[in-house]
mmCIF file of C-alpha atoms and ligand atoms in Angstrom:
data_model
loop_
_atom_site.group_PDB
_atom_site.id
_atom_site.type_symbol
_atom_site.label_atom_id
_atom_site.label_comp_id
_atom_site.label_asym_id
_atom_site.label_seq_id
_atom_site.Cartn_x
_atom_site.Cartn_y
_atom_site.Cartn_z
ATOM 1 C CA UNK Z 20 38.757 48.794 -9.508
ATOM 2 C CA UNK Z 21 36.445 50.763 -11.749
ATOM 3 C CA UNK Z 22 32.847 50.511 -10.945
ATOM 4 C CA UNK Z 23 31.195 49.545 -14.026
ATOM 5 C CA UNK Z 24 33.833 46.620 -13.995
ATOM 6 C CA UNK Z 25 33.227 45.930 -10.342
ATOM 7 C CA UNK Z 26 29.691 45.755 -11.186
ATOM 8 C CA UNK Z 27 30.056 43.225 -14.129
ATOM 9 C CA UNK Z 28 31.979 41.040 -12.358
ATOM 10 C CA UNK Z 29 29.281 41.075 -9.183
ATOM 11 C CA UNK Z 30 26.897 40.024 -11.975
ATOM 12 C CA UNK Z 31 28.577 37.484 -13.651
ATOM 13 C CA UNK Z 32 29.162 36.246 -10.071
ATOM 14 C CA UNK Z 33 25.329 36.154 -9.331
ATOM 15 C CA UNK Z 34 24.495 34.913 -12.698
ATOM 16 C CA UNK Z 35 26.677 31.848 -12.038
ATOM 17 C CA UNK Z 36 24.815 31.489 -8.280
ATOM 18 C CA UNK Z 37 21.736 31.647 -9.636
ATOM 19 C CA UNK Z 38 22.525 29.062 -11.969
ATOM 20 C CA UNK Z 39 23.760 26.880 -9.234
ATOM 21 C CA UNK Z 40 20.973 27.287 -7.553
ATOM 22 C CA UNK Z 41 18.649 26.547 -10.163
ATOM 23 C CA UNK Z 42 20.978 23.474 -10.721
ATOM 24 C CA UNK Z 43 20.834 22.424 -7.229
ATOM 25 C CA UNK Z 44 16.958 22.775 -6.793
ATOM 26 C CA UNK Z 45 16.536 20.327 -10.015
ATOM 27 C CA UNK Z 46 19.051 18.202 -8.329
ATOM 28 C CA UNK Z 47 17.245 17.786 -4.878
ATOM 29 C CA UNK Z 48 13.876 17.585 -6.645
ATOM 30 C CA UNK Z 49 14.624 14.588 -8.812
ATOM 31 C CA UNK Z 50 16.386 13.006 -5.152
ATOM 32 C CA UNK Z 51 12.982 13.302 -3.479
ATOM 33 C CA UNK Z 52 11.156 12.088 -6.445
ATOM 34 C CA UNK Z 53 13.097 9.286 -6.188
ATOM 35 C CA UNK Z 54 12.720 8.730 -2.476
ATOM 36 C CA UNK Z 55 9.294 9.241 -2.511
ATOM 37 C CA UNK Z 56 8.972 6.344 -5.257
ATOM 38 C CA UNK Z 57 10.648 3.900 -3.348
ATOM 39 C CA UNK Z 58 9.427 5.125 -0.255
ATOM 40 C CA UNK Z 59 5.657 4.161 -0.906
ATOM 41 C CA UNK Z 60 6.535 0.913 -2.656
ATOM 42 C CA UNK Z 61 8.185 -0.908 0.243
ATOM 43 C CA UNK Z 62 5.271 0.136 2.624
ATOM 44 C CA UNK Z 63 2.568 -0.984 0.303
ATOM 45 C CA UNK Z 64 4.493 -4.584 -0.080
ATOM 46 C CA UNK Z 65 4.689 -4.677 3.439
ATOM 47 C CA UNK Z 66 0.641 -4.151 3.776
ATOM 48 C CA UNK Z 67 0.083 -6.537 0.806
ATOM 49 C CA UNK Z 68 2.289 -9.400 2.915
ATOM 50 C CA UNK Z 69 0.400 -8.784 5.981
ATOM 51 C CA UNK Z 70 -3.012 -8.766 3.966
ATOM 52 C CA UNK Z 71 -1.742 -11.955 2.375
ATOM 53 C CA UNK Z 72 -0.907 -13.771 5.640
ATOM 54 C CA UNK Z 73 -4.178 -12.565 7.328
ATOM 55 C CA UNK Z 74 -6.320 -14.074 4.254
ATOM 56 C CA UNK Z 75 -4.150 -17.402 4.212
ATOM 57 C CA UNK Z 76 -4.776 -17.868 7.920
ATOM 58 C CA UNK Z 77 -8.361 -17.248 7.123
ATOM 59 C CA UNK Z 78 -8.381 -19.965 4.512
ATOM 60 C CA UNK Z 79 -6.592 -22.344 6.914
ATOM 61 C CA UNK Z 80 -9.412 -22.077 9.192
ATOM 62 C CA UNK Z 81 -11.972 -22.660 6.786
ATOM 63 C CA UNK Z 82 -10.156 -26.001 5.670
ATOM 64 C CA UNK Z 83 -10.153 -27.212 9.139
ATOM 65 C CA UNK Z 84 -13.939 -26.623 9.388
ATOM 66 C CA UNK Z 85 -14.540 -28.781 6.156
ATOM 67 C CA UNK Z 86 -12.464 -31.525 7.815
ATOM 68 C CA UNK Z 87 -14.071 -31.071 10.892
ATOM 69 C CA UNK Z 88 -17.650 -31.222 9.208
ATOM 70 C CA UNK Z 89 -16.347 -34.333 7.272
ATOM 71 C CA UNK Z 90 -16.134 -36.080 10.674
ATOM 72 C CA UNK Z 91 -19.033 -34.921 12.725
ATOM 73 C CA UNK Z 92 -20.974 -36.291 9.645
ATOM 74 C CA UNK Z 93 -18.799 -39.582 9.864
ATOM 75 C CA UNK Z 94 -19.898 -39.600 13.199
ATOM 76 C CA UNK Z 95 -23.711 -38.863 12.592
ATOM 77 C CA UNK Z 96 -23.579 -41.609 10.008
ATOM 78 C CA UNK Z 97 -22.101 -44.287 12.863
ATOM 79 C CA UNK Z 98 -24.872 -43.124 15.303
ATOM 80 C CA UNK Z 99 -27.457 -43.432 12.903
ATOM 81 C CA UNK Z 100 -26.525 -47.142 11.795
ATOM 82 C CA UNK Z 101 -26.404 -47.771 15.505
ATOM 83 C CA UNK Z 102 -29.994 -46.382 16.019
ATOM 84 C CA UNK Z 103 -30.671 -48.299 13.039
ATOM 85 C CA UNK Z 104 -29.814 -51.424 14.794
ATOM 86 C CA UNK Z 105 -31.280 -50.858 17.793
ATOM 87 C CA UNK Z 106 -34.638 -50.050 15.810
ATOM 88 C CA UNK Z 107 -34.340 -53.382 14.455
ATOM 89 C CA UNK Z 108 -34.105 -54.887 17.724
ATOM 90 C CA UNK Z 109 -37.157 -52.807 18.677
ATOM 91 C CA UNK Z 110 -39.209 -53.896 15.849
ATOM 92 C CA UNK Z 111 -38.449 -57.800 16.548
ATOM 93 C CA UNK Z 112 -39.245 -57.318 20.107
ATOM 94 C CA UNK Z 113 -42.494 -55.885 19.379
ATOM 95 C CA UNK Z 114 -43.942 -59.237 17.753
ATOM 96 C CA UNK Z 115 -42.781 -61.033 20.915
ATOM 97 C CA UNK Z 116 -44.279 -58.763 23.547
ATOM 98 C CA UNK Z 117 -47.258 -60.096 26.162
ATOM 99 C CA UNK Z 118 -48.601 -56.973 27.699
ATOM 100 C CA UNK Z 119 -50.073 -53.627 26.519
ATOM 101 C CA UNK Z 120 -47.618 -51.945 28.912
ATOM 102 C CA UNK Z 121 -44.648 -53.539 27.309
ATOM 103 C CA UNK Z 122 -45.852 -53.096 23.736
ATOM 104 C CA UNK Z 123 -46.614 -49.252 24.765
ATOM 105 C CA UNK Z 124 -43.110 -49.066 26.430
ATOM 106 C CA UNK Z 125 -41.314 -50.806 23.024
ATOM 107 C CA UNK Z 126 -43.300 -48.285 20.628
ATOM 108 C CA UNK Z 127 -42.147 -45.370 22.667
ATOM 109 C CA UNK Z 128 -38.658 -46.393 22.514
ATOM 110 C CA UNK Z 129 -39.186 -46.995 18.631
ATOM 111 C CA UNK Z 130 -40.669 -43.370 18.266
ATOM 112 C CA UNK Z 131 -37.621 -41.747 20.241
ATOM 113 C CA UNK Z 132 -35.100 -43.802 18.113
ATOM 114 C CA UNK Z 133 -37.005 -42.597 14.761
ATOM 115 C CA UNK Z 134 -37.065 -39.079 16.022
ATOM 116 C CA UNK Z 135 -33.309 -39.422 16.963
ATOM 117 C CA UNK Z 136 -32.564 -40.988 13.484
ATOM 118 C CA UNK Z 137 -34.251 -37.894 11.673
ATOM 119 C CA UNK Z 138 -32.398 -35.297 13.622
ATOM 120 C CA UNK Z 139 -29.467 -37.042 12.852
ATOM 121 C CA UNK Z 140 -30.369 -36.864 9.346
ATOM 122 C CA UNK Z 141 -30.948 -33.080 9.851
ATOM 123 C CA UNK Z 142 -27.612 -32.539 11.368
ATOM 124 C CA UNK Z 143 -25.767 -34.419 8.210
ATOM 125 C CA UNK Z 144 -28.031 -32.453 5.700
ATOM 126 C CA UNK Z 145 -27.033 -28.710 7.946
ATOM 127 C CA UNK Z 146 -23.305 -29.692 8.031
ATOM 128 C CA UNK Z 147 -23.518 -30.596 3.950
ATOM 129 C CA UNK Z 148 -24.795 -26.800 3.464
ATOM 130 C CA UNK Z 149 -22.206 -25.501 5.618
ATOM 131 C CA UNK Z 150 -19.772 -27.479 3.689
ATOM 132 C CA UNK Z 151 -20.946 -25.915 0.481
ATOM 133 C CA UNK Z 152 -20.854 -22.259 1.842
ATOM 134 C CA UNK Z 153 -17.419 -22.814 3.267
ATOM 135 C CA UNK Z 154 -16.346 -24.131 -0.241
ATOM 136 C CA UNK Z 155 -17.688 -21.096 -1.828
ATOM 137 C CA UNK Z 156 -15.885 -18.681 0.930
ATOM 138 C CA UNK Z 157 -12.505 -20.419 -0.249
ATOM 139 C CA UNK Z 158 -13.313 -20.020 -3.616
ATOM 140 C CA UNK Z 159 -13.425 -16.220 -2.883
ATOM 141 C CA UNK Z 160 -10.660 -16.317 -0.762
ATOM 142 C CA UNK Z 161 -8.507 -18.165 -3.488
ATOM 143 C CA UNK Z 162 -9.648 -15.383 -5.824
ATOM 144 C CA UNK Z 163 -8.754 -12.318 -3.580
ATOM 145 C CA UNK Z 164 -5.230 -14.506 -2.632
ATOM 146 C CA UNK Z 165 -4.394 -14.505 -6.702
ATOM 147 C CA UNK Z 166 -4.831 -10.833 -6.734
ATOM 148 C CA UNK Z 167 -2.966 -10.118 -4.084
ATOM 149 C CA UNK Z 168 -0.185 -12.123 -5.192
ATOM 150 C CA UNK Z 169 -0.403 -10.473 -8.713
ATOM 151 C CA UNK Z 170 -0.125 -7.326 -7.055
ATOM 152 C CA UNK Z 171 2.624 -8.121 -4.539
ATOM 153 C CA UNK Z 172 4.649 -9.360 -7.487
ATOM 154 C CA UNK Z 173 4.130 -6.195 -9.526
ATOM 155 C CA UNK Z 174 5.036 -3.778 -6.521
ATOM 156 C CA UNK Z 175 7.817 -6.184 -6.055
ATOM 157 C CA UNK Z 176 9.292 -5.922 -9.662
ATOM 158 C CA UNK Z 177 8.694 -2.214 -9.868
ATOM 159 C CA UNK Z 178 10.587 -1.949 -6.894
ATOM 160 C CA UNK Z 179 13.493 -3.546 -7.723
ATOM 161 C CA UNK Z 180 13.244 -1.795 -11.272
ATOM 162 C CA UNK Z 181 13.402 1.437 -9.242
ATOM 163 C CA UNK Z 182 16.477 0.422 -7.136
ATOM 164 C CA UNK Z 183 18.234 -0.505 -10.585
ATOM 165 C CA UNK Z 184 17.741 3.006 -11.952
ATOM 166 C CA UNK Z 185 18.027 4.908 -9.113
ATOM 167 C CA UNK Z 186 21.385 3.470 -7.914
ATOM 168 C CA UNK Z 187 23.008 4.653 -11.000
ATOM 169 C CA UNK Z 188 21.023 8.049 -11.294
ATOM 170 C CA UNK Z 189 21.398 8.943 -7.605
ATOM 171 C CA UNK Z 190 25.207 8.495 -7.927
ATOM 172 C CA UNK Z 191 25.021 10.757 -10.689
ATOM 173 C CA UNK Z 192 23.056 13.582 -8.578
ATOM 174 C CA UNK Z 193 25.436 13.094 -5.707
ATOM 175 C CA UNK Z 194 28.220 13.804 -7.900
ATOM 176 C CA UNK Z 195 26.432 16.784 -9.424
ATOM 177 C CA UNK Z 196 25.354 18.019 -5.896
ATOM 178 C CA UNK Z 197 28.850 17.652 -4.775
ATOM 179 C CA UNK Z 198 30.505 19.952 -7.438
ATOM 180 C CA UNK Z 199 28.140 22.708 -6.836
ATOM 181 C CA UNK Z 200 28.368 22.551 -2.994
ATOM 182 C CA UNK Z 201 32.372 22.743 -3.609
ATOM 183 C CA UNK Z 202 32.035 25.813 -5.455
ATOM 184 C CA UNK Z 203 29.023 27.808 -4.513
ATOM 185 C CA UNK Z 204 29.071 30.676 -1.993
ATOM 186 C CA UNK Z 205 28.072 29.188 1.258
ATOM 187 C CA UNK Z 206 25.567 32.078 2.422
ATOM 188 C CA UNK Z 207 23.838 31.076 -0.460
ATOM 189 C CA UNK Z 208 23.766 27.555 -0.032
ATOM 190 C CA UNK Z 209 22.416 27.785 3.922
ATOM 191 C CA UNK Z 210 19.870 30.480 2.457
ATOM 192 C CA UNK Z 211 18.886 28.070 0.084
ATOM 193 C CA UNK Z 212 18.868 24.829 2.726
ATOM 194 C CA UNK Z 213 16.642 27.023 5.023
ATOM 195 C CA UNK Z 214 14.233 28.004 2.526
ATOM 196 C CA UNK Z 215 14.126 24.151 1.194
ATOM 197 C CA UNK Z 216 13.832 22.957 4.766
ATOM 198 C CA UNK Z 217 10.969 25.247 5.268
ATOM 199 C CA UNK Z 218 8.972 25.154 2.231
ATOM 200 C CA UNK Z 219 8.414 21.457 1.808
ATOM 201 C CA UNK Z 220 11.704 20.919 -0.532
ATOM 202 C CA UNK Z 221 11.261 23.995 -2.908
ATOM 203 C CA UNK Z 222 13.483 26.756 -2.298
ATOM 204 C CA UNK Z 223 13.994 27.891 -5.745
ATOM 205 C CA UNK Z 224 11.217 28.597 -8.461
ATOM 206 C CA UNK Z 225 10.760 29.958 -11.748
ATOM 207 C CA UNK Z 226 8.550 32.557 -12.315
ATOM 208 C CA UNK Z 227 5.506 31.483 -14.190
ATOM 209 C CA UNK Z 228 2.884 33.257 -15.704
ATOM 210 C CA UNK Z 229 4.058 36.863 -13.861
ATOM 211 C CA UNK Z 230 3.772 34.824 -10.542
ATOM 212 C CA UNK Z 231 5.802 33.054 -7.967
ATOM 213 C CA UNK Z 232 6.158 29.292 -9.102
ATOM 214 C CA UNK Z 233 6.166 28.241 -5.692
ATOM 215 C CA UNK Z 234 3.059 30.177 -4.025
ATOM 216 C CA UNK Z 235 1.465 31.480 -7.121
ATOM 217 C CA UNK Z 236 1.124 35.065 -5.819
ATOM 218 C CA UNK Z 237 1.704 37.794 -8.281
ATOM 219 C CA UNK Z 238 4.979 39.244 -8.941
ATOM 220 C CA UNK Z 239 5.272 42.874 -9.680
ATOM 221 C CA UNK Z 240 6.164 43.651 -13.265
ATOM 222 C CA UNK Z 241 9.120 45.661 -12.261
ATOM 223 C CA UNK Z 242 10.533 42.951 -9.937
ATOM 224 C CA UNK Z 243 10.171 40.542 -12.895
ATOM 225 C CA UNK Z 244 12.516 42.770 -15.172
ATOM 226 C CA UNK Z 245 15.109 43.021 -12.505
ATOM 227 C CA UNK Z 246 14.815 39.276 -11.663
ATOM 228 C CA UNK Z 247 15.626 38.590 -15.482
ATOM 229 C CA UNK Z 248 18.633 40.891 -15.366
ATOM 230 C CA UNK Z 249 19.751 38.862 -12.546
ATOM 231 C CA UNK Z 250 21.600 41.454 -10.459
ATOM 232 C CA UNK Z 251 20.740 40.129 -7.133
ATOM 233 C CA UNK Z 252 18.836 37.691 -5.740
ATOM 234 C CA UNK Z 253 15.041 37.912 -5.012
ATOM 235 C CA UNK Z 254 12.829 36.061 -2.783
ATOM 236 C CA UNK Z 255 8.976 35.928 -3.344
ATOM 237 C CA UNK Z 256 7.608 38.493 -0.972
ATOM 238 C CA UNK Z 257 4.917 36.253 0.156
ATOM 239 C CA UNK Z 258 6.454 32.557 0.598
ATOM 240 C CA UNK Z 259 10.326 33.575 0.508
ATOM 241 C CA UNK Z 260 11.352 31.200 -2.009
ATOM 242 C CA UNK Z 261 14.064 32.272 -3.956
ATOM 243 C CA UNK Z 262 12.589 33.737 -7.507
ATOM 244 C CA UNK Z 263 14.509 32.859 -10.776
ATOM 245 C CA UNK Z 264 13.763 33.512 -14.309
ATOM 246 C CA UNK Z 265 14.074 30.526 -16.929
ATOM 247 C CA UNK Z 266 12.707 30.337 -20.228
ATOM 248 C CA UNK Z 267 11.753 26.801 -20.205
ATOM 249 C CA UNK Z 268 10.985 26.413 -16.716
ATOM 250 C CA UNK Z 269 12.570 24.332 -14.523
ATOM 251 C CA UNK Z 270 11.351 21.115 -13.273
ATOM 252 C CA UNK Z 271 10.227 21.374 -9.760
HETATM 253 ZN ZN1 ZN T 310 5.980 32.658 -3.334
#
């Protein structure tokens, strides 16, 4: 075979391989972006659902405390009524006493009952203050719960939208990938996969501003000319990624 013809065929082959690698990178980068989008949302939804449960339990506990406070106050009130009854009896007795000793004894009982009643009244006031604080905490919790629920609904809606969109796009990307893999020289595919695995998913990068689009190291001018001619596959001497020339730049 004539050397120039051979050269022409090899060059044409390489141009096709470069094109295939660029397409493959575009497809895989898009895949990664789709997975990343989906990968984040389920986790965020999970976290919010847990937070929602925690706050709901917190609210239930506050509601319980309010009920307990109400029961306590009913009990204090009954004790006050009983003490008032007793107080009335003592005061009636006080009129009928015969001795100073008796008078002193009943007076002491009266004072003690009055103090008991005062103490119970203070407990009721304290319980009412506590309830006010509990209700304000519940109002805050309700606000937080509402925010979490709104956010959850938003995330769930986003995830459903992504799932709906990606189903179709993923099938299309998968088809494109299979077409390329069925045709591409396996050596280049392996090289591509190896670099992609080692370099955070990015194996094929365009030259941007005379630099590697992956690691941003400068690419010598002579090398850029050769890369533009596409007569062999060039890799970045710093990061090892495959360097390609694209007029508009590929999506990465
Ligand atoms: Zn590089």
